[in-house]
Amino acid sequence: MTRQPVLVTRRLAPGVLDRLAASCAVTAHDDDLPMPRADLLAAARGSAAVLATLDDVVDAEFLDAAGPGLRIVANHAVGTHNIDVAACAARGVVATNTPGVLTAATADHAFALLLAAARRLGEGERWLRAGRPWTWAPNFLLGMELSGARLGVLGMGRIGRAVARRAAGFDMSVSYHNRRPLPDQPDAQWLPLPELLSTAQVLVVSCPLTDETRGLLDAARLALLPAGAVLVSITAGVVDEVALAAAVESGALFAAAVDNHVSEPEVTPELLAQERIVLSPHLGSATVHTRQAMGNLAVDNILSVLGGNPPLTGV
């Protein structure tokens, strides 16, 4: 049997590439940095499958460059905003993602960011590493108490629900906003967006980036949050980053944390300027187990489609 050509656009977690290479003719970009656009288009030519990442824009130009033999684009991510799904469908190309396997790790990271922001851990570490004088004092680097606080979740999908479950351990009450209430969330209260924002002492933004959510939390909506609230964003593009920085700088928000960034790998300068904004470089799913699971699910999708079967997690 002819080994079908597959392009892998980024270095994968250990062991994942070997599974694909065992049955396919793999061309792999062995680097942690994304392929330049021109190189990506050239490398895609003639591929039957492409294992892509969020930095790889899969649009009509990409699909034309790949050619009519392309059968599947397997995104190594739960998001699909880099893929023109309609253009793929028009050409008979299957698009897949990797939902579910990264839920726990991403929810853990969201809570780590929340704790770091609320308790000012980044500021404290920078203080010590800079060798600045300090001593225990009643008013030194006071943070926000999470126990018993009201958590608002914007986007009660898999990750949002996992965040809500973790909040139970802190005796936090949970409210959320989706397009409609969920019947299987008896311990969480659905609220219209304005009411969610105006009552959330802590807000976790975990909704997917879509045309409807892009820029949803602008300056006006951020102003609805209670004074001294903490905001954690794990979805790029939903929160106006400049407005968020301004809200923290003014003291309207106590602190914030951001994991996914609008212009990765660049970070909005206004965010960098704020001591009370915790920043991480898109680490939500960054555990060995999870990245291997994501890679293996992408490979499973490719092998299934190339074998004439339906995808496991089609978009």
XYZ file of C-alpha atoms in Angstrom, residues 51-286:
236
model
C -1.518 18.151 11.168
C -1.747 21.878 11.884
C -1.497 24.148 14.912
C -3.256 27.396 15.792
C -0.638 29.531 14.063
C -1.274 27.847 10.715
C -4.003 29.698 8.831
C -5.955 27.164 6.791
C -7.858 29.250 4.253
C -8.675 29.079 0.555
C -5.090 29.976 -0.356
C -3.752 27.139 1.797
C -6.260 24.632 0.428
C -5.457 25.628 -3.157
C -1.749 25.250 -2.437
C -2.260 21.800 -0.932
C -4.190 20.657 -3.957
C -7.119 18.324 -4.602
C -5.518 15.365 -2.839
C -5.915 16.942 0.601
C -8.441 14.972 2.642
C -8.060 16.188 6.225
C -6.676 19.073 8.284
C -6.253 17.904 11.878
C -5.879 20.856 14.202
C -3.660 20.236 17.230
C -5.970 22.395 19.381
C -9.501 22.623 20.675
C -9.959 25.941 18.857
C -10.559 26.202 15.120
C -10.466 29.949 14.482
C -7.402 29.433 12.262
C -9.408 27.160 9.923
C -11.912 28.298 7.323
C -14.260 25.387 7.939
C -16.630 26.423 5.157
C -13.776 26.499 2.633
C -12.707 23.037 3.782
C -16.249 21.703 3.437
C -16.596 23.184 -0.042
C -13.529 21.207 -1.115
C -14.487 18.008 0.699
C -11.683 18.406 3.231
C -12.410 17.168 6.747
C -11.445 19.511 9.597
C -10.903 18.139 13.110
C -9.808 19.434 16.501
C -8.805 17.936 19.855
C -11.596 18.583 22.373
C -11.915 16.919 25.745
C -8.343 15.739 26.249
C -7.117 19.174 27.358
C -10.023 20.083 29.638
C -8.497 19.183 32.996
C -5.090 20.696 32.311
C -6.572 23.949 31.020
C -8.963 24.272 33.958
C -6.062 23.642 36.349
C -4.090 26.394 34.664
C -7.030 28.803 34.775
C -7.267 28.264 38.510
C -3.505 28.637 38.905
C -3.754 32.002 37.127
C -6.671 32.991 39.333
C -4.751 32.180 42.501
C -1.620 33.925 41.248
C -3.542 37.084 40.367
C -5.720 37.189 43.472
C -2.804 36.529 45.845
C -0.269 38.664 43.940
C 2.212 35.804 43.576
C 3.919 37.287 40.517
C 4.545 40.556 42.311
C 5.881 38.745 45.342
C 8.278 36.603 43.333
C 9.568 39.585 41.363
C 10.078 41.463 44.644
C 12.271 38.695 46.031
C 14.216 38.052 42.837
C 15.002 41.754 42.561
C 16.579 41.649 46.029
C 14.316 44.391 47.355
C 14.141 44.760 51.158
C 11.079 43.259 52.795
C 9.688 42.001 56.045
C 6.429 40.471 57.156
C 3.993 43.314 57.734
C 0.212 43.519 58.194
C -0.229 45.481 54.950
C 2.450 43.892 52.754
C 1.202 42.669 49.324
C -2.341 42.032 50.482
C -4.359 39.910 48.106
C -7.984 39.001 47.540
C -9.738 36.227 49.458
C -11.180 33.589 47.114
C -12.994 31.465 49.669
C -16.685 32.244 49.461
C -16.303 34.614 46.499
C -18.728 34.619 43.577
C -17.259 33.130 40.417
C -18.633 34.091 37.038
C -17.851 31.857 34.062
C -18.238 33.281 30.578
C -18.519 30.159 28.423
C -19.749 27.072 30.288
C -18.318 24.495 27.922
C -16.083 21.610 28.957
C -13.388 23.880 30.356
C -15.802 26.306 31.984
C -17.562 23.429 33.750
C -14.223 22.058 34.943
C -13.319 25.474 36.348
C -16.677 25.583 38.144
C -16.028 22.151 39.694
C -12.688 23.357 41.023
C -14.353 26.422 42.504
C -16.417 24.162 44.756
C -13.274 23.398 46.720
C -13.029 27.093 47.577
C -16.698 27.341 48.622
C -17.311 29.730 45.743
C -20.794 30.279 44.358
C -20.928 29.977 40.578
C -22.893 31.837 37.946
C -22.368 31.613 34.209
C -23.437 32.937 30.846
C -23.966 30.928 27.688
C -26.347 31.631 24.849
C -28.913 29.651 26.814
C -29.155 28.005 30.263
C -27.813 24.485 30.665
C -30.175 21.922 32.201
C -27.353 19.852 33.744
C -25.794 22.584 35.917
C -27.983 22.673 39.048
C -25.192 24.130 41.200
C -24.536 27.070 38.874
C -26.881 29.928 38.034
C -27.362 31.130 34.459
C -27.433 34.915 34.181
C -27.764 37.383 31.310
C -24.355 38.804 30.436
C -24.809 42.241 32.081
C -25.940 40.618 35.329
C -23.137 38.064 35.221
C -20.569 40.824 34.868
C -22.083 43.053 37.540
C -22.120 40.293 40.167
C -18.888 38.365 39.472
C -16.149 39.021 42.002
C -14.042 36.711 39.877
C -14.631 36.247 36.147
C -13.112 33.447 34.067
C -13.393 33.939 30.308
C -13.422 30.515 28.651
C -15.844 30.911 25.731
C -14.587 30.078 22.226
C -13.527 32.894 19.928
C -16.229 33.431 17.306
C -17.572 36.350 15.332
C -20.068 36.905 18.158
C -17.520 36.815 21.007
C -14.642 38.699 19.367
C -14.098 41.868 21.414
C -17.148 41.065 23.549
C -15.586 42.378 26.757
C -14.771 45.923 25.714
C -14.208 48.861 28.053
C -17.924 49.410 28.586
C -18.601 45.798 29.576
C -15.474 45.579 31.732
C -16.794 48.612 33.601
C -19.796 46.510 34.692
C -17.586 44.287 36.864
C -17.673 45.071 40.586
C -14.904 47.271 41.945
C -11.960 45.106 42.936
C -12.886 42.112 40.791
C -10.333 39.725 39.250
C -10.542 38.635 35.604
C -8.852 35.578 34.113
C -8.810 35.174 30.330
C -7.883 31.893 28.684
C -9.355 32.765 25.274
C -7.592 35.308 23.059
C -9.656 37.969 21.359
C -12.712 38.016 23.634
C -11.300 40.612 26.041
C -10.062 44.002 24.842
C -6.535 43.742 26.225
C -5.846 47.474 26.227
C -9.104 48.156 28.067
C -8.278 45.383 30.535
C -4.901 46.923 31.298
C -6.536 50.315 31.793
C -9.084 48.838 34.207
C -6.310 47.301 36.314
C -4.207 50.465 36.183
C -7.120 52.593 37.373
C -7.877 50.229 40.242
C -11.339 49.375 38.888
C -10.146 45.752 38.759
C -7.974 44.341 41.523
C -5.969 42.130 39.176
C -6.125 40.065 36.005
C -4.436 37.143 34.289
C -4.069 36.337 30.599
C -2.859 33.100 29.024
C -3.882 33.352 25.356
C -2.760 36.535 23.621
C -4.260 38.327 20.645
C -1.015 38.755 18.695
C 1.040 35.770 19.842
C 3.945 35.627 20.305
C 3.760 39.394 20.826
C 2.212 40.553 24.100
C 0.193 43.743 24.299
C 2.566 46.338 25.859
C -0.162 47.714 28.111
C -0.496 44.286 29.730
C 3.241 44.044 30.305
C 3.225 47.408 32.064
C 0.821 46.290 34.798
C 2.296 44.597 37.878
C -1.078 43.156 38.814
C -1.622 41.347 35.534
C -0.275 37.794 35.539
C 0.878 36.649 32.110
C 1.627 33.173 30.835
C 2.659 32.124 27.310
C -0.354 30.041 26.230
C 0.306 27.246 28.724
C -3.257 26.077 29.367
C -2.744 22.582 27.960
C 1.003 22.442 28.560
